Short mmCIF file of C-alpha atoms and ligand atoms in Angstrom, two decimals:
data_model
loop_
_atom_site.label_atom_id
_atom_site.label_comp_id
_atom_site.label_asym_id
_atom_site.label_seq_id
_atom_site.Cartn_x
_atom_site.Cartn_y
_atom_site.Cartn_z
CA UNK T 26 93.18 98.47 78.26
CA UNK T 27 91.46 101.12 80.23
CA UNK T 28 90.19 100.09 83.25
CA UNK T 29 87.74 101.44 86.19
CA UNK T 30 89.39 102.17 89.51
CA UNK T 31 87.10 103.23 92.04
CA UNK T 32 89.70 104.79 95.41
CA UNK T 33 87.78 105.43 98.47
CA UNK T 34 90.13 107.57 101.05
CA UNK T 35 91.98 110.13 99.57
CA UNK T 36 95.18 110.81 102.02
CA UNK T 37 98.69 110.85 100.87
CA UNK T 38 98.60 107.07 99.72
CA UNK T 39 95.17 107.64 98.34
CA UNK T 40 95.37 110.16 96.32
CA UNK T 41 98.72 109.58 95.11
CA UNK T 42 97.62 106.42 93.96
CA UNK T 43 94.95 108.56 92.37
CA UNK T 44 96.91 110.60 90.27
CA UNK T 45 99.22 107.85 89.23
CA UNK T 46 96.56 105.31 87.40
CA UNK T 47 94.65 108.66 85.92
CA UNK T 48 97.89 109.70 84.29
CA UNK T 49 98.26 106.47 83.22
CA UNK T 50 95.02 107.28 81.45
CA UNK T 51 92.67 104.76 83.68
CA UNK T 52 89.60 105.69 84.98
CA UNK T 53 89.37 106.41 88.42
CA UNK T 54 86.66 107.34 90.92
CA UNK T 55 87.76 109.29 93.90
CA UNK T 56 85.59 109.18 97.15
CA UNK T 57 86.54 110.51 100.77
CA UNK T 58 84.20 112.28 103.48
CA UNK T 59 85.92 115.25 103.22
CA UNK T 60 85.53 117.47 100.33
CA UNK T 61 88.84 119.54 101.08
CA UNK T 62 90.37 116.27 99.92
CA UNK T 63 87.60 115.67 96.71
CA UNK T 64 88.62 119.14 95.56
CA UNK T 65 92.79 118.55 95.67
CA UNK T 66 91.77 115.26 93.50
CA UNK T 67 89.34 117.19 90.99
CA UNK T 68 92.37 117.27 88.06
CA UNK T 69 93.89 114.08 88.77
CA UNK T 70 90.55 111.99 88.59
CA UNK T 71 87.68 111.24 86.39
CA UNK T 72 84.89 111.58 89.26
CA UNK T 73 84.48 112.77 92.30
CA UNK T 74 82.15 112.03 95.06
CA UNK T 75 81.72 113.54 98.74
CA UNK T 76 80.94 110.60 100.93
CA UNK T 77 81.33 107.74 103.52
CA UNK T 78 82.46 104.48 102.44
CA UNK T 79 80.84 102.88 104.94
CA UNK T 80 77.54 103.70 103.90
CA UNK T 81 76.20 101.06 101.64
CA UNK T 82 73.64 103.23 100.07
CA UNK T 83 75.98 105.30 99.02
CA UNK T 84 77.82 102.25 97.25
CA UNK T 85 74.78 101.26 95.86
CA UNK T 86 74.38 104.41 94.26
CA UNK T 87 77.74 104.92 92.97
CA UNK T 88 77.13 101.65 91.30
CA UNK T 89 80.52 99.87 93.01
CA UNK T 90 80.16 96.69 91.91
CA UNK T 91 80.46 97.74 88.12
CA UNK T 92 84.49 98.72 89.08
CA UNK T 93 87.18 96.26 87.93
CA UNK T 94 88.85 97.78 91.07
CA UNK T 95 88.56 99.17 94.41
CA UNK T 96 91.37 100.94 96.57
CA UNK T 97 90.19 101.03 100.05
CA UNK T 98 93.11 103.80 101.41
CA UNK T 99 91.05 104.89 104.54
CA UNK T 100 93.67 105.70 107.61
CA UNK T 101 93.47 105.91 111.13
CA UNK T 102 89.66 104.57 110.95
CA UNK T 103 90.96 101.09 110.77
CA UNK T 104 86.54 100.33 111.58
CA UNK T 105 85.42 102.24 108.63
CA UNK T 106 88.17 101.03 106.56
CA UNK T 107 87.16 96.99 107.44
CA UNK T 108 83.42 98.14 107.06
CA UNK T 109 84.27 99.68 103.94
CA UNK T 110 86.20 96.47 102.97
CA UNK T 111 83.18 94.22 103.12
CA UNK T 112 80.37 96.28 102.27
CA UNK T 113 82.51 96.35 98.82
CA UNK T 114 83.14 92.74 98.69
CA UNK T 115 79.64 91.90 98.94
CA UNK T 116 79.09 94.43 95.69
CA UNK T 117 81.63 91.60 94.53
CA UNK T 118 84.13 93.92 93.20
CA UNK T 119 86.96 91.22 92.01
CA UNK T 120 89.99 93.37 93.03
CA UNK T 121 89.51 94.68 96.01
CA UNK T 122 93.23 96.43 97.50
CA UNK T 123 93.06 97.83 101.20
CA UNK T 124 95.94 100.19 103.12
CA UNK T 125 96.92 98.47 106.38
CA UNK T 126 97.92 100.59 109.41
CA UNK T 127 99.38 97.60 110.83
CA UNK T 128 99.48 93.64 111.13
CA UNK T 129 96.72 93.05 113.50
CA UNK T 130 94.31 95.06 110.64
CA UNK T 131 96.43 93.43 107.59
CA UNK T 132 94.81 89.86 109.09
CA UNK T 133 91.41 91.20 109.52
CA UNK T 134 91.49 92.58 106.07
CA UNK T 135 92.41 89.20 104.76
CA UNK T 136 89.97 87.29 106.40
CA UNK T 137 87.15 89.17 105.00
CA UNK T 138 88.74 88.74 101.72
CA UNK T 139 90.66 91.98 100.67
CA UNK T 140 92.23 90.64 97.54
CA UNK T 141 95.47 92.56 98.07
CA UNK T 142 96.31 94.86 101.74
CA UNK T 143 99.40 97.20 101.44
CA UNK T 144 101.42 99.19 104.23
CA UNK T 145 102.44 102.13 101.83
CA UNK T 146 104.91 103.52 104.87
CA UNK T 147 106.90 100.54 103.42
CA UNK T 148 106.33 101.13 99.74
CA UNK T 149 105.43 104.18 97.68
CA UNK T 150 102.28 104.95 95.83
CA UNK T 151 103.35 105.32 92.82
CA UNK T 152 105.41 102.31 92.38
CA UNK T 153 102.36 100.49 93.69
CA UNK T 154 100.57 101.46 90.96
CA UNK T 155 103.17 100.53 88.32
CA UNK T 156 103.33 96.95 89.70
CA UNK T 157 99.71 96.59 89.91
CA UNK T 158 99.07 96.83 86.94
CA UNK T 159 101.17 94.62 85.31
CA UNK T 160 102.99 91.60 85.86
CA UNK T 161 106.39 92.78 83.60
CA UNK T 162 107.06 96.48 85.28
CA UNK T 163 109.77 95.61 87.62
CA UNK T 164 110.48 99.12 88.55
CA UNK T 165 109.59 102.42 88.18
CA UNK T 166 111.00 106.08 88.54
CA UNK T 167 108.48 109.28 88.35
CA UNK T 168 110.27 111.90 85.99
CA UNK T 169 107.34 113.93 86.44
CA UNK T 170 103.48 113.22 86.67
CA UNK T 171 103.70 112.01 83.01
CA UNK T 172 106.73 110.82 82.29
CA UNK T 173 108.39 107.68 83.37
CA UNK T 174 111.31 105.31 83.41
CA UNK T 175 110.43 101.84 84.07
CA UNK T 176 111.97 98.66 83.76
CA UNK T 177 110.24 95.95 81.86
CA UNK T 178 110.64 92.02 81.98
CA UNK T 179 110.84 91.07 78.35
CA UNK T 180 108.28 87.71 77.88
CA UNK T 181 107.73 85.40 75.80
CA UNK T 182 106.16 87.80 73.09
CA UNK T 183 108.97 89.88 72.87
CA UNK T 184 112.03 87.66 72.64
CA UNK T 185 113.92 86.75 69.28
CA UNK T 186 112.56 90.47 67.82
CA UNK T 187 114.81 93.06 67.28
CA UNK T 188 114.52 96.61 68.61
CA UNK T 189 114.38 97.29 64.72
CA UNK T 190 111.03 95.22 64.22
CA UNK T 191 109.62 96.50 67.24
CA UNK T 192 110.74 100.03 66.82
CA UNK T 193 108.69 101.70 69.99
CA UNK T 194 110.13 105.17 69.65
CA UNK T 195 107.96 104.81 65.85
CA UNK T 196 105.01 102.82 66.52
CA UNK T 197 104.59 103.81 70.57
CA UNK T 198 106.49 107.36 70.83
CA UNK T 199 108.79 105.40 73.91
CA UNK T 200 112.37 104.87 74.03
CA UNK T 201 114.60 101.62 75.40
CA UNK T 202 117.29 103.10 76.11
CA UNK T 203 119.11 100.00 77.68
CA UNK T 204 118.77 95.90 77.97
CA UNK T 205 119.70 94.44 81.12
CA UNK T 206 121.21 90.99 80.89
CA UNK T 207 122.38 89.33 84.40
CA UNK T 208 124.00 91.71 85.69
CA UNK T 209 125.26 93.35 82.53
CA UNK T 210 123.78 96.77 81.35
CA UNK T 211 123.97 97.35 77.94
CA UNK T 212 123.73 101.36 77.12
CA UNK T 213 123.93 100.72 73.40
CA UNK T 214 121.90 97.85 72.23
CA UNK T 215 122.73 96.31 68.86
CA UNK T 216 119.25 97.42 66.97
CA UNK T 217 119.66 94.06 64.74
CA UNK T 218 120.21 92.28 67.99
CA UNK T 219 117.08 89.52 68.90
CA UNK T 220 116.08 90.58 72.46
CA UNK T 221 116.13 87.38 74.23
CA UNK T 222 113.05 86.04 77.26
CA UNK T 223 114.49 87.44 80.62
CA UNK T 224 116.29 90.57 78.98
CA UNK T 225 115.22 93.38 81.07
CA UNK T 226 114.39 96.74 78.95
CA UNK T 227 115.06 100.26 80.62
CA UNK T 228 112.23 102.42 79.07
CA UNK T 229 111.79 106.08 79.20
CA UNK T 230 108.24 107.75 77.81
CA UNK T 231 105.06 109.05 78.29
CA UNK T 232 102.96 107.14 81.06
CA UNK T 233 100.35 106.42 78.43
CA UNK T 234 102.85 105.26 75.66
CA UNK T 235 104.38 102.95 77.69
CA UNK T 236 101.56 101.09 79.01
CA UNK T 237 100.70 101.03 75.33
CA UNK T 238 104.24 99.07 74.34
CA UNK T 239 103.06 96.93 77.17
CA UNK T 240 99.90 95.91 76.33
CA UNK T 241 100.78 95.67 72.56
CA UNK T 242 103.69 93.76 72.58
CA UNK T 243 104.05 91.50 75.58
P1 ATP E 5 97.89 108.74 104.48
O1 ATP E 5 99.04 108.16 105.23
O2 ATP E 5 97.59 108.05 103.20
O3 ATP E 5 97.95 110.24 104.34
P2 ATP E 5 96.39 108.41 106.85
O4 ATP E 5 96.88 107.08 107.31
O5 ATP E 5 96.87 109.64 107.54
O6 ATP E 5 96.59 108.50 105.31
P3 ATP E 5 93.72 109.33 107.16
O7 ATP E 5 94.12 110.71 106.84
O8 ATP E 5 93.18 108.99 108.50
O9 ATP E 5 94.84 108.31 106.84
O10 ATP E 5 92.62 108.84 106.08
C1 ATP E 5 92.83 108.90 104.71
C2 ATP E 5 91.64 109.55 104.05
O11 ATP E 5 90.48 108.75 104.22
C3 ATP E 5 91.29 110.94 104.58
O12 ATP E 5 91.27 111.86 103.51
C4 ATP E 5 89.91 110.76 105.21
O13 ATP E 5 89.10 111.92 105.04
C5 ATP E 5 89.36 109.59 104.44
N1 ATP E 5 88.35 108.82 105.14
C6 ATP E 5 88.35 108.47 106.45
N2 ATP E 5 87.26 107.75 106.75
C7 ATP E 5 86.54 107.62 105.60
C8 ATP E 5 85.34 106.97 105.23
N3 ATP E 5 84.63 106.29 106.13
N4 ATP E 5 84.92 107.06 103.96
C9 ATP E 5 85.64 107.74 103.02
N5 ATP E 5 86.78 108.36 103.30
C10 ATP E 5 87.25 108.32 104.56
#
């Protein structure tokens, strides 16, 4: 499902994040004060807005609390970036994710009810993204801005069908092109093998297509 993303601070972590949920064909708004920034976002995002996050008219008039979700990657200003925090809270956006510059800030962020805080020095962008939006992506490698390799928790859903009934490379243009099992890789899969709960697939694909295997089988 598409959803609305709404990132307010568009540094490395910000806009990277940025580009990663638009090519995985989300919506996403793109704010930041400086319009140096708005401009190297223009491709990657579906709006664009010059402005201060702090400023709650300007919230108001973006209509914030219509996002499912709200990055909050403002930097240094670790004020304007709490500020920003609960100005969007009280627009009661449900998923509300904040950058941390450090502990002291992560704690703040919580108490005022950040629903997620990140310190991206410790984890990349993009693989942020991946995990965020979905509970089965376990990890993720960037082939280039649309394709991927990810691998996926096989659930419930999945188990006891064969790659043969599922056949994603037909019905979702993506390819598995392993099963994990323990700590057993398995580089040829039997196609009239049941995949069983736990098996974790190695995908390659489009961004797009894969989120699309995702959401359609598991
Ligand atoms: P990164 O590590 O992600 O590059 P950083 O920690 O260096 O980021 P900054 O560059 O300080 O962080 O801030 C990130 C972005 O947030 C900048 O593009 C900056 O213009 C923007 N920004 C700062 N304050 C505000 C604000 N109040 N409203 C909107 N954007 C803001």
């Amino acid at each position: 499902m598409r959803k609305q993303f709404a990132v307010i601070g568009l540094g490395r972590f910000g806009s990277s994040i940025c580009k990663e949920l638009y090519h995985m064909g989300h919506e996403v708004f793109a704010i930041d004060t400086d319009e140096t920034k708005i401009t190297a976002v223009k491709d990657f995002s579906t709006y664009t807005f010059v402005g201060n996050g702090t400023d709650e008219a300007l919230l108001e008039k973006v209509g914030i609390r219509n996002f499912n979700y709200v990055i909050v990657a403002i930097g240094d200003d670790i004020q304007a970036s709490i500020l920003t925090t609960l100005h969007v809270k009280d627009h009661n956006v449900p998923n509300v994710w904040v950058k941390a510059q450090n502990n002291y800030h992560h704690k703040v962020l919580e108490k005022i009810g950040a629903d997620r805080v990140f310190h991206p020095e410790k984890e990349m962008g993009s693989r942020i993204a991946a995990y965020l939006t979905s509970d089965t992506v376990l990890d993720y490698i960037d082939l280039s801005a649309d394709y991927s390799i990810i691998e996926m928790l096989a659930t419930k859903k999945i188990s006891g069908k064969t790659l043969i009934e599922l056949d994603p490379r037909k019905n979702y243009g993506c390819t598995i092109i392993a099963i994990k099992q323990l700590d057993k890789v398995d580089v040829t899969p039997d196609p009239a093998a049941p995949i069983q709960k736990g098996d974790i697939l190695i995908m390659i694909g489009d961004k797009r297509d894969l989120r699309r295997f995702r959401e359609g089988e598991l």
